Amino acid sequence: MTTHTRTGAGGTLGLALDGIVLGCDYNPEQWDPTVWQEDVALMREAGVRLVAINIFGWSHVNPADGRWDFAALDQVMDLLHAHGIRVNLGTGTASTPAWLTRQHPEILPVAADGTTRYPGGRQAWCPSSPILRDRALDLVARVAERYGDHPALALWHVSNELGCHNAHCYCDASADAFRGWLRERYGTVDALNAAWGTAFWSQRYGAFDEILPPRLTLSSRNPGQMLDFHRFSSDALLDHYRAEAEVIRARSDAPVTTNFMVTAHIRNLDYWTWASDMDVVANDHYLDHRLADPVTEMAFAADLTRGLAGGAPWMLMETAVGAVNWQPLNRARAAGELRRHALTHVARGADSVCFFQWRASAQGAEKFHSALLPHAGTDSRAWRESVELGRELGVLAEVAGTRVEAHVAILFDWISWWTLDGEGNPSTHVRYLEQVHHAYRALRAAGVTVDVVPAGAALDGYRLVVVPALHAVQDAAADTLDAYVRDGGSALVTFASGIVDHDDRVRLGGYPGAFRDMLGIRVDEMCPVAPDEELALDDGSRASLWSERVELRGAEAVASFASGPALGHPAVTRHRRGDGLAWYAATALAADAYAALVARAADDAGVSRDPHAGPHVELVRRTGHGRTYVFAINNSDRPVPLDVRGTDLLTGEVLRAATTLDAGEARIVREETR
Ligand code: GAL
């Protein structure tokens, strides 16, 4: 895959804008044109410099088959330009117009149970539909032709959150495309039979034509087929992205991207395979109040997005000013949270903060979603806080382009997510993302900033690499980790790692197959426990969910199970391997024990930890242009010590001695010396 460098790129994120960019989605089609003038005037007041338009524009610019009407979009483009506001232009393909699905109902997606999903919501299209592709590319060509050189254009926004609702389609067109994808991957049906283990339950295929997408069955489905369907579905949408991008690139020099969904509730696309196709990596993130610790998940998502950007600055393409409308309970942000959360994204590498959306809708499914300009208008907390945020982001201009400093990496992998959360595993209570979050929370509690990188990535720059529940691993990635350890690195691997290969085939000879030698252990049996069953360890710590019968094969026991089915077996081990150290946790340690283990592994590895950072206090450094900026954000309800010297960019105050950071406060300090 190639990374495209667009001509005309420059400035922040290659968008020909400078500083940290404040932006938003703008849906002028929901309002009378008389409102637009007020919109642009207020955008200026709030410091909005980039707006995403035409995201759901299809039925407006193409109201009937063969009829095109760009008058309103022309007017909005020109109006924004006249006010010095740049455009993040949607290709408009996110949602099909009713006339099209009426004419071609075969475009509609089909669920695993064979039932159709109808129009009336959004994204009601099959990613593999040739008719959809054809019509969408026609629209893209017209939009790109018309606006490709428009002076307001800063960025192309392909479709919207590809795969948010329609990632998995099981219709006949998808079945065809799936078979084509499998032919490409395996060449022969025998190779496919071997990869999927179809000797089981008489599932052997005699020809590719016999294969279906994994539609609902009476029993568990074939795990190899399920895994490949995940891969295929991710690739089908990537192919859609590439097709739109190609049409644009033939007509415009502006950079092209789409908005990722690196969040807790979507796992459909393997973004490691997508990232290099983006001229700038962009993510949508919404706090998820269904989680126990939404703020930590937000920090993790930001770090993962930075990983997808290869460490470079990235865009926060969407977030909410306050409540969303799609959780069971849609909480408002408490006073100060908007600012702290936006700054958390910037701390972790975002050079833009964009919101969904500009003006709160009065109608439609999202009418109770927050916006920069709420239903109440400018006499509102949301507006005042937004304007203040815009001012502060303006002050942070010099931070743009700098990179986050991290000496610890965490491996993250969609294949492990898909396989570990699949059917037929030892415990449905072990969920991949939860285990990753658990590890991340421990690192955060230990005051460590981390990069999130793919399995198999070069690890030389890191002192410690944490490998949570890396269930599916290829030999090459396991070898890279082992070589890194033997060369003096430190790794901390947790249970459920290294169990299967990339065909979801168990690695035989004892668990954790791929990492047995590196860890100096062997496990002959996994012994998961009920979610409410507490496990005791002989060093006094507590654990849950998982235990296993670990035998030492060169490693030493750091702690052992003092209760449960693996009583007496090691629960935490440590193995000197070459010049490095390989740690293993055979259970889900309680938060305090996990943080203590991570702190110990980090200290042993010579990682500098910040004693004042912690679960509720962000301390992240961005460096570049010969300078270092410390982002200190206190999410707790009490003051915390802050030991940084330099100039607080937000207040101009010079910090010459250790001080405190008030509850709920944030400082961004340009360090004088380090
Ligand atoms: C995103 C989407 C936006 C809007 C937003 C609401 O998923 O891209 O169009 O729906 O969520 O939170």
XYZ file of C-alpha atoms and ligand atoms in Angstrom:
686
model
C 0.000 0.000 0.000
C 1.238 3.480 -0.746
C 0.931 6.558 1.355
C -0.232 9.414 -0.786
C 1.365 12.778 -0.327
C -0.931 15.296 -1.857
C 0.384 18.247 -3.706
C -0.419 21.485 -2.020
C -0.091 19.784 1.360
C 1.386 21.863 4.137
C 0.381 23.404 7.426
C -1.343 21.419 10.108
C -2.148 17.878 9.021
C -1.481 18.798 5.391
C -4.705 20.808 5.373
C -3.131 24.145 4.547
C -4.366 25.444 7.899
C -2.108 26.282 10.790
C -2.273 25.636 14.538
C -4.729 23.339 16.247
C -7.869 23.350 14.143
C -11.358 23.699 15.616
C -14.028 22.299 13.342
C -17.450 20.730 13.130
C -20.018 18.958 10.994
C -22.428 21.385 9.434
C -25.781 20.300 8.034
C -27.184 23.494 6.483
C -29.751 21.461 4.524
C -31.636 21.041 7.802
C -32.150 24.807 8.027
C -33.654 27.627 6.085
C -30.967 29.556 4.159
C -31.762 32.628 6.234
C -30.111 30.837 9.160
C -26.843 30.275 7.258
C -25.663 33.863 7.619
C -26.011 33.647 11.363
C -24.213 30.295 11.275
C -21.093 31.605 9.592
C -20.979 34.703 11.770
C -21.174 32.569 14.905
C -18.638 30.088 13.520
C -16.209 32.970 13.280
C -17.009 33.969 16.828
C -16.308 30.443 18.086
C -13.100 30.104 16.089
C -14.438 27.322 13.859
C -12.083 27.040 10.877
C -13.046 23.757 9.215
C -16.544 22.453 8.563
C -17.642 19.098 7.211
C -20.532 19.469 4.782
C -22.407 17.291 2.289
C -21.889 14.200 4.446
C -25.499 13.122 3.967
C -26.014 15.173 0.821
C -26.962 12.555 -1.774
C -30.729 13.109 -1.898
C -30.199 16.880 -1.957
C -27.790 17.118 -4.869
C -29.362 14.182 -6.706
C -33.079 14.412 -5.862
C -34.204 12.021 -8.621
C -32.594 9.646 -11.054
C -30.671 11.768 -13.546
C -31.499 15.056 -11.806
C -28.680 17.047 -10.256
C -28.977 20.209 -8.228
C -25.868 21.729 -6.731
C -27.284 25.225 -6.200
C -27.524 25.017 -2.421
C -24.140 23.339 -2.017
C -22.555 25.982 -4.281
C -24.035 28.662 -2.094
C -22.785 27.076 1.137
C -19.277 26.528 -0.269
C -19.096 30.142 -1.373
C -20.548 31.466 1.852
C -18.008 29.562 3.937
C -15.212 30.719 1.688
C -16.341 34.323 1.949
C -16.009 34.009 5.720
C -12.593 32.360 5.622
C -13.881 28.977 6.770
C -12.357 25.914 5.108
C -14.351 22.908 3.997
C -13.999 19.219 4.782
C -16.136 18.112 1.866
C -18.207 14.965 2.101
C -18.563 12.895 -1.047
C -22.188 12.521 0.021
C -22.358 8.755 -0.409
C -23.015 7.841 3.226
C -26.753 7.400 2.792
C -28.615 6.511 -0.379
C -31.668 8.462 -1.599
C -35.056 6.730 -1.444
C -35.509 6.767 -5.232
C -32.389 4.656 -5.647
C -33.305 1.866 -3.244
C -36.844 1.883 -4.628
C -35.408 1.369 -8.079
C -32.799 -1.141 -6.864
C -33.891 -2.836 -3.649
C -31.023 -5.292 -4.164
C -28.721 -2.546 -2.822
C -30.204 -2.994 0.639
C -28.135 -4.881 3.224
C -29.199 -8.283 4.494
C -28.584 -9.430 8.073
C -27.170 -12.829 9.087
C -30.681 -14.217 9.491
C -31.510 -13.371 5.876
C -33.792 -10.425 6.642
C -33.418 -7.158 4.768
C -32.566 -3.871 6.433
C -34.746 -1.164 5.001
C -34.179 2.499 4.195
C -35.456 5.102 6.609
C -32.367 5.163 8.813
C -28.957 5.581 7.248
C -26.193 3.599 5.541
C -28.743 1.127 4.131
C -26.475 -0.230 1.420
C -24.496 -3.369 0.800
C -20.735 -2.698 0.571
C -20.427 -5.301 -2.214
C -23.327 -4.118 -4.355
C -22.046 -3.308 -7.878
C -25.064 -1.060 -8.467
C -24.390 0.928 -5.330
C -20.721 1.259 -6.240
C -21.542 2.494 -9.681
C -24.058 5.085 -8.529
C -21.865 6.243 -5.636
C -18.852 6.775 -7.897
C -20.989 8.753 -10.325
C -21.946 11.056 -7.463
C -18.339 11.327 -6.266
C -17.121 12.186 -9.765
C -19.648 15.003 -10.065
C -18.873 16.421 -6.622
C -15.096 16.175 -7.183
C -15.389 17.702 -10.647
C -17.399 20.597 -9.331
C -15.496 21.428 -6.147
C -12.057 19.866 -6.699
C -10.444 23.281 -7.116
C -12.759 25.316 -4.921
C -10.694 27.694 -2.782
C -12.616 26.703 0.362
C -11.763 23.024 -0.033
C -9.233 21.739 2.509
C -10.016 18.031 2.746
C -12.115 15.297 1.179
C -14.301 13.279 3.524
C -15.167 9.946 1.882
C -18.625 8.692 2.828
C -19.020 8.611 6.613
C -17.917 6.159 9.270
C -17.753 3.331 6.747
C -19.114 0.162 8.311
C -20.795 1.861 11.253
C -24.046 0.028 10.524
C -23.503 -1.946 7.318
C -20.151 -3.669 7.857
C -21.517 -7.181 7.538
C -23.888 -7.891 4.726
C -25.037 -11.457 3.963
C -26.943 -10.861 0.718
C -26.307 -12.752 -2.524
C -24.042 -10.010 -3.917
C -21.987 -10.233 -0.716
C -21.897 -14.022 -1.030
C -20.514 -13.636 -4.552
C -17.936 -11.108 -3.488
C -16.963 -13.241 -0.483
C -16.328 -16.218 -2.785
C -14.228 -14.024 -5.067
C -12.220 -12.808 -2.091
C -11.690 -16.403 -0.893
C -10.534 -17.515 -4.354
C -7.974 -14.727 -4.292
C -6.835 -15.631 -0.801
C -6.624 -19.396 -1.138
C -6.339 -20.202 -4.833
C -7.735 -23.699 -4.300
C -10.652 -24.966 -2.318
C -8.345 -27.499 -0.662
C -6.268 -24.681 0.771
C -9.476 -23.149 2.101
C -10.581 -26.475 3.597
C -7.234 -26.729 5.375
C -7.394 -23.149 6.677
C -10.956 -23.479 7.962
C -10.541 -26.966 9.390
C -13.585 -28.212 7.467
C -12.780 -31.827 8.330
C -14.914 -30.957 11.362
C -18.719 -31.587 11.291
C -18.638 -32.628 7.626
C -18.048 -29.042 6.549
C -15.712 -29.898 3.664
C -16.251 -27.892 0.462
C -15.872 -29.365 -3.005
C -15.968 -26.025 -4.841
C -15.922 -22.321 -4.040
C -19.490 -22.048 -5.329
C -20.711 -24.041 -2.329
C -19.523 -21.420 0.139
C -21.869 -18.904 1.766
C -21.257 -15.999 4.091
C -21.662 -17.188 7.694
C -25.439 -16.769 7.744
C -27.183 -17.839 10.949
C -26.969 -21.559 11.661
C -28.526 -23.860 14.240
C -25.220 -24.421 16.010
C -21.916 -22.577 16.336
C -20.494 -21.512 13.012
C -17.079 -22.382 11.593
C -14.534 -20.066 13.293
C -12.249 -19.923 10.244
C -15.158 -18.865 8.084
C -16.209 -16.269 10.650
C -12.682 -14.854 10.802
C -12.391 -14.637 7.037
C -15.799 -13.004 6.822
C -14.529 -10.315 9.195
C -11.463 -9.823 7.000
C -13.508 -9.839 3.815
C -16.004 -7.321 5.206
C -13.239 -4.963 6.305
C -11.596 -5.288 2.884
C -14.889 -4.741 1.029
C -15.331 -1.357 2.689
C -11.672 -0.486 2.227
C -12.174 -1.250 -1.442
C -15.136 1.117 -1.434
C -12.986 3.807 0.183
C -10.246 3.283 -2.400
C -12.682 3.477 -5.279
C -14.061 6.817 -4.063
C -10.564 8.131 -3.314
C -9.354 7.220 -6.782
C -12.189 9.126 -8.418
C -11.407 12.151 -6.259
C -7.661 12.012 -6.847
C -8.163 12.109 -10.578
C -9.967 15.423 -10.131
C -8.519 17.169 -7.098
C -5.259 17.699 -5.246
C -6.783 18.148 -1.812
C -6.007 15.407 0.752
C -8.479 12.559 1.176
C -9.606 10.726 4.291
C -12.536 9.126 6.013
C -13.507 9.107 9.651
C -12.477 6.003 11.613
C -14.425 4.721 14.597
C -11.739 3.810 17.091
C -14.089 3.429 20.020
C -15.299 0.831 22.457
C -18.394 -0.266 20.600
C -17.272 -0.881 17.024
C -14.795 -3.547 15.997
C -15.714 -4.156 12.383
C -12.744 -2.817 10.478
C -9.082 -3.729 10.807
C -7.811 -0.178 10.665
C -4.153 -1.298 10.594
C -4.888 -2.322 7.001
C -6.680 0.961 6.248
C -4.419 3.579 7.787
C -1.825 3.963 5.039
C -4.568 4.807 2.539
C -5.467 7.944 4.475
C -3.752 11.235 3.680
C -4.496 12.142 7.274
C -5.832 9.764 9.922
C -9.106 10.966 11.408
C -11.145 9.489 14.227
C -14.607 9.948 15.686
C -14.772 9.516 19.412
C -17.687 9.735 21.775
C -17.469 9.094 25.504
C -19.198 5.829 26.213
C -20.992 5.993 29.519
C -21.866 2.311 29.359
C -18.236 1.649 30.331
C -16.930 1.670 33.882
C -14.203 4.166 32.980
C -15.065 6.161 29.852
C -12.224 8.662 30.256
C -9.555 5.964 30.210
C -11.156 4.459 27.118
C -11.008 7.907 25.512
C -7.279 8.195 26.242
C -6.717 4.699 24.854
C -8.679 5.459 21.685
C -6.614 8.613 21.186
C -3.373 6.656 21.598
C -4.577 3.967 19.206
C -5.524 6.605 16.643
C -2.030 8.054 16.958
C -0.685 4.538 16.409
C -2.737 4.280 13.231
C -1.221 7.584 12.138
C 2.233 6.075 12.696
C 2.864 8.554 15.527
C 2.070 11.587 13.395
C -0.556 14.152 14.409
C -4.118 13.152 13.578
C -7.593 14.628 13.461
C -10.353 14.252 15.970
C -13.015 14.413 13.283
C -16.072 14.105 15.511
C -16.815 14.293 19.173
C -19.746 15.637 21.156
C -19.903 18.930 22.983
C -22.130 17.248 25.554
C -24.575 14.384 25.378
C -25.039 12.013 22.474
C -28.437 10.544 21.639
C -27.611 6.870 21.118
C -26.745 5.528 24.557
C -29.389 4.283 26.975
C -28.645 7.243 29.229
C -27.184 10.259 27.453
C -25.226 12.155 30.035
C -24.370 15.810 29.730
C -20.725 16.742 30.200
C -20.068 18.223 33.613
C -18.635 21.741 33.790
C -15.041 21.743 32.538
C -15.195 18.287 30.990
C -15.508 19.552 27.437
C -12.225 21.394 27.793
C -10.386 18.613 29.610
C -11.534 15.976 27.183
C -10.680 18.040 24.106
C -7.248 18.754 25.567
C -6.783 15.033 26.271
C -7.100 14.344 22.555
C -4.656 17.147 21.762
C -2.256 15.857 24.427
C -2.299 12.491 22.698
C -1.530 13.846 19.273
C -4.705 15.365 17.798
C -4.023 18.550 15.855
C -7.690 19.192 15.293
C -10.771 19.010 17.440
C -13.986 18.795 15.445
C -17.490 18.338 16.745
C -20.640 16.692 15.631
C -22.285 19.053 15.047
C -22.521 22.792 14.557
C -26.192 23.507 15.265
C -28.378 21.073 17.192
C -31.029 19.574 14.916
C -34.652 20.366 15.623
C -35.843 17.199 13.907
C -34.621 13.740 13.051
C -33.150 10.917 15.075
C -30.364 13.082 16.459
C -32.470 16.009 17.648
C -31.299 15.482 21.230
C -27.608 15.207 20.323
C -25.546 18.077 21.704
C -23.957 20.651 19.406
C -21.704 23.694 19.571
C -24.839 25.769 19.163
C -27.501 24.039 21.245
C -31.284 24.356 21.007
C -31.080 27.116 23.623
C -28.849 29.224 21.361
C -25.829 31.257 22.393
C -27.134 31.949 25.886
C -26.017 28.522 27.040
C -23.174 26.834 28.817
C -22.353 24.723 25.767
C -21.861 27.806 23.644
C -19.789 29.660 26.221
C -17.556 26.650 26.864
C -17.175 26.060 23.132
C -16.139 29.637 22.460
C -13.647 29.456 25.306
C -12.299 26.155 23.961
C -11.877 27.737 20.532
C -9.873 30.536 22.115
C -7.640 28.113 24.016
C -6.996 25.929 20.982
C -5.925 29.113 19.211
C -3.373 29.768 21.942
C -1.942 26.262 21.508
C -0.982 26.855 17.855
C 2.721 26.211 18.460
C 1.988 22.652 19.648
C 0.731 21.600 16.206
C 3.045 19.189 14.449
C 4.775 17.946 17.603
C 4.748 14.260 18.534
C 3.900 12.374 21.690
C 6.789 10.870 23.632
C 6.341 7.264 24.800
C 8.777 4.559 25.831
C 6.228 1.826 26.364
C 4.114 0.153 23.695
C 0.998 -1.933 23.870
C 0.226 -4.359 21.043
C -3.259 -4.092 19.591
C -4.784 -6.439 17.048
C -8.179 -6.712 15.372
C -7.614 -10.386 14.465
C -7.258 -11.197 18.164
C -10.384 -9.161 18.884
C -12.397 -11.087 16.289
C -11.113 -14.504 17.363
C -11.154 -14.100 21.143
C -14.675 -12.655 21.061
C -15.827 -15.354 18.644
C -18.008 -18.359 19.360
C -16.835 -21.471 21.213
C -14.026 -20.019 23.333
C -13.242 -21.054 26.931
C -15.112 -18.128 28.513
C -17.530 -15.609 27.045
C -16.571 -13.336 29.929
C -13.104 -12.796 28.546
C -13.518 -9.992 26.033
C -10.532 -8.785 24.069
C -11.050 -5.042 24.350
C -11.751 -5.261 28.073
C -8.438 -7.013 28.586
C -6.647 -4.365 26.534
C -8.348 -1.609 28.505
C -7.436 -3.365 31.717
C -3.748 -3.341 30.734
C -3.964 0.246 29.543
C -5.589 1.335 32.802
C -2.766 -0.312 34.753
C -0.179 1.552 32.677
C -2.047 4.796 33.176
C -2.273 4.201 36.913
C 1.477 3.566 36.931
C 2.087 6.965 35.306
C 3.236 5.677 31.939
C 2.433 7.098 28.486
C 2.068 4.404 25.832
C 2.072 4.033 22.099
C -0.341 1.540 20.610
C 1.235 -0.480 17.804
C 0.308 -3.509 15.698
C 1.638 -6.991 16.412
C 4.774 -7.441 14.358
C 5.754 -3.751 14.506
C 9.400 -2.818 15.091
C 9.838 -2.443 18.840
C 13.441 -1.239 19.147
C 12.587 2.187 20.508
C 10.581 0.842 23.458
C 11.734 -0.214 26.897
C 8.629 -2.199 27.719
C 6.028 -3.833 25.497
C 2.711 -4.957 26.961
C 0.862 -7.738 25.167
C -2.672 -8.135 26.521
C -4.726 -11.093 25.294
C -3.005 -11.248 21.911
C -5.001 -14.359 21.156
C -4.113 -14.823 17.488
C -0.524 -14.327 16.503
C 1.580 -15.164 13.490
C 5.052 -16.672 13.848
C 6.694 -13.549 12.468
C 5.076 -11.300 15.079
C 5.942 -13.707 17.901
C 9.531 -13.832 16.611
C 9.762 -10.029 16.497
C 8.683 -9.837 20.125
C 11.068 -12.597 21.163
C 14.005 -10.985 19.312
C 13.170 -7.676 20.976
C 13.278 -9.339 24.402
C 16.480 -11.250 23.692
C 18.053 -7.950 22.657
C 17.369 -6.500 26.083
C 13.722 -5.445 25.878
C 11.018 -6.247 28.407
C 7.653 -7.742 27.579
C 4.607 -8.337 29.752
C 2.248 -10.870 28.205
C -1.164 -11.677 29.641
C -3.351 -14.781 29.516
C -5.211 -15.782 26.333
C -2.216 -14.612 24.277
C -0.468 -16.711 21.637
C -3.140 -19.404 21.591
C -4.058 -19.589 17.891
C -2.515 -18.661 14.539
C -4.061 -16.396 11.913
C -6.326 -19.210 10.689
C -7.666 -19.491 14.258
C -5.907 -22.858 14.513
C -4.680 -23.817 18.007
C -0.910 -23.880 18.470
C -0.264 -27.335 19.842
C 2.089 -28.576 22.543
C 0.836 -26.472 25.436
C -0.257 -22.870 25.897
C 0.566 -20.057 25.337
C 1.821 -21.672 22.140
C 3.496 -18.781 20.372
C 5.081 -17.368 23.528
C 5.911 -20.542 25.511
C 9.669 -20.387 24.977
C 9.968 -16.652 25.380
C 8.035 -16.787 28.651
C 9.763 -19.939 29.917
C 6.488 -21.593 30.879
C 4.047 -24.226 29.678
C 0.331 -24.453 30.417
C -1.473 -27.787 30.082
C -4.965 -26.567 30.918
C -6.954 -23.342 30.954
C -9.240 -22.908 33.955
C -11.511 -19.878 33.553
C -13.734 -19.011 36.509
C -17.144 -17.376 36.902
C -17.153 -13.587 36.717
C -18.099 -13.234 40.381
C -15.512 -15.729 41.621
C -12.546 -14.033 43.230
C -9.128 -15.655 42.986
C -6.522 -15.160 45.694
C -2.784 -15.022 45.008
C -0.149 -15.923 47.583
C 1.259 -12.376 47.628
C -2.075 -11.072 48.888
C -3.341 -9.760 45.572
C -6.686 -10.604 44.019
C -7.643 -11.637 40.543
C -10.625 -12.901 38.553
C -11.966 -14.458 35.347
C -9.087 -16.721 34.499
C -6.544 -19.129 35.868
C -4.448 -21.833 34.287
C -2.098 -24.607 35.245
C 1.249 -22.944 34.582
C 4.429 -25.040 34.818
C 7.776 -23.278 35.019
C 10.167 -24.072 32.175
C 12.916 -21.599 33.003
C 10.795 -18.778 34.384
C 10.436 -18.016 38.104
C 7.124 -17.600 39.907
C 6.474 -14.072 41.113
C 3.113 -15.009 42.653
C 1.016 -18.183 42.681
C -2.679 -19.022 42.904
C -3.756 -19.441 46.513
C -7.284 -20.458 45.535
C -9.304 -21.695 42.608
C -8.812 -24.471 40.084
C -5.103 -23.710 39.506
C -4.280 -23.651 43.226
C -0.531 -23.783 43.767
C 0.355 -23.004 40.159
C 2.216 -19.805 39.259
C -0.059 -16.876 38.426
C 2.620 -14.300 37.588
C 5.996 -15.310 36.203
C 9.213 -13.697 35.096
C 11.744 -15.121 32.659
C 15.206 -13.865 31.877
C 15.481 -14.336 28.131
C 18.712 -13.333 26.426
C 19.433 -9.811 27.628
C 15.800 -9.086 28.397
C 12.875 -10.024 30.596
C 9.567 -11.667 29.758
C 6.745 -11.400 32.306
C 3.500 -13.333 32.215
C 0.205 -12.826 34.019
C -1.921 -15.988 33.906
C -4.983 -14.257 35.336
C -6.912 -10.994 35.288
C -5.244 -9.175 38.142
C -7.289 -6.722 40.184
C -6.582 -3.112 39.212
C -4.200 -2.364 42.090
C -2.209 -5.560 41.596
C -2.091 -4.991 37.854
C -0.824 -1.433 38.278
C 1.791 -2.656 40.753
C 2.972 -5.344 38.333
C 3.164 -2.884 35.464
C 5.047 -0.414 37.656
C 7.515 -3.131 38.623
C 8.043 -4.232 35.026
C 8.425 -0.581 33.964
C 10.910 0.176 36.735
C 12.928 -2.935 35.922
C 12.985 -1.843 32.297
C 14.171 1.646 33.207
C 10.995 3.403 32.083
C 10.681 6.813 33.690
C 7.277 7.048 35.349
C 5.663 10.212 36.472
C 4.759 9.867 40.152
C 2.071 12.525 39.828
C 0.322 10.999 36.838
C -2.341 8.427 37.518
C -5.775 7.140 36.680
C -7.317 10.597 36.976
C -4.363 12.767 36.052
C -3.026 13.013 32.515
C 0.623 13.921 32.102
C 1.630 13.595 28.489
C 4.508 15.190 26.614
C 4.525 16.313 23.006
C 7.900 17.249 21.559
C 9.078 18.833 18.361
C 10.573 22.002 16.903
C 13.196 21.651 19.665
C 10.588 22.042 22.378
C 8.607 19.935 24.788
C 5.052 20.617 25.873
C 3.645 18.986 28.978
C -0.098 18.440 29.007
C -1.235 18.160 32.612
C -4.946 17.503 33.025
C -6.529 16.874 36.396
C -9.783 14.935 36.051
C -9.990 14.381 39.796
C -11.857 16.381 42.402
C -8.783 17.396 44.368
C -5.587 19.332 43.666
C -2.586 17.270 42.606
C 1.130 18.095 42.696
C 2.646 19.319 39.448
C 6.382 19.329 39.083
C 7.039 21.038 35.773
C 9.036 24.165 34.934
C 8.169 26.427 32.073
C 5.473 28.642 30.660
C 1.818 27.763 30.880
C 0.610 28.507 27.368
C -2.981 28.962 28.476
C -2.328 31.567 31.167
C 1.136 32.887 30.318
C 2.195 32.091 33.880
C 5.827 31.049 34.330
C 6.219 28.021 36.611
C 9.566 28.193 38.364
C 8.912 25.723 41.164
C 6.772 22.705 41.830
C 3.152 23.713 42.205
C -0.277 22.144 42.259
C -2.852 21.567 39.581
C -6.300 22.404 40.883
C -9.175 19.945 40.713
C -10.616 19.882 37.201
C -7.841 22.117 35.851
C -5.495 21.758 32.910
C -2.157 23.330 32.120
C -0.155 23.076 28.936
C 3.402 23.971 29.805
C 6.228 24.717 27.391
C 9.121 23.217 29.325
C 12.216 25.362 29.705
C 14.708 22.604 30.304
C 14.558 18.883 30.544
C -21.364 9.546 14.243
C -21.779 10.016 12.870
C -22.461 11.351 12.878
C -23.431 11.439 14.013
C -22.716 11.166 15.312
C -23.622 11.246 16.523
O -21.469 8.162 14.296
O -20.683 10.055 11.990
O -23.125 11.527 11.651
O -24.435 10.492 13.815
O -22.171 9.883 15.284
O -22.939 10.919 17.709
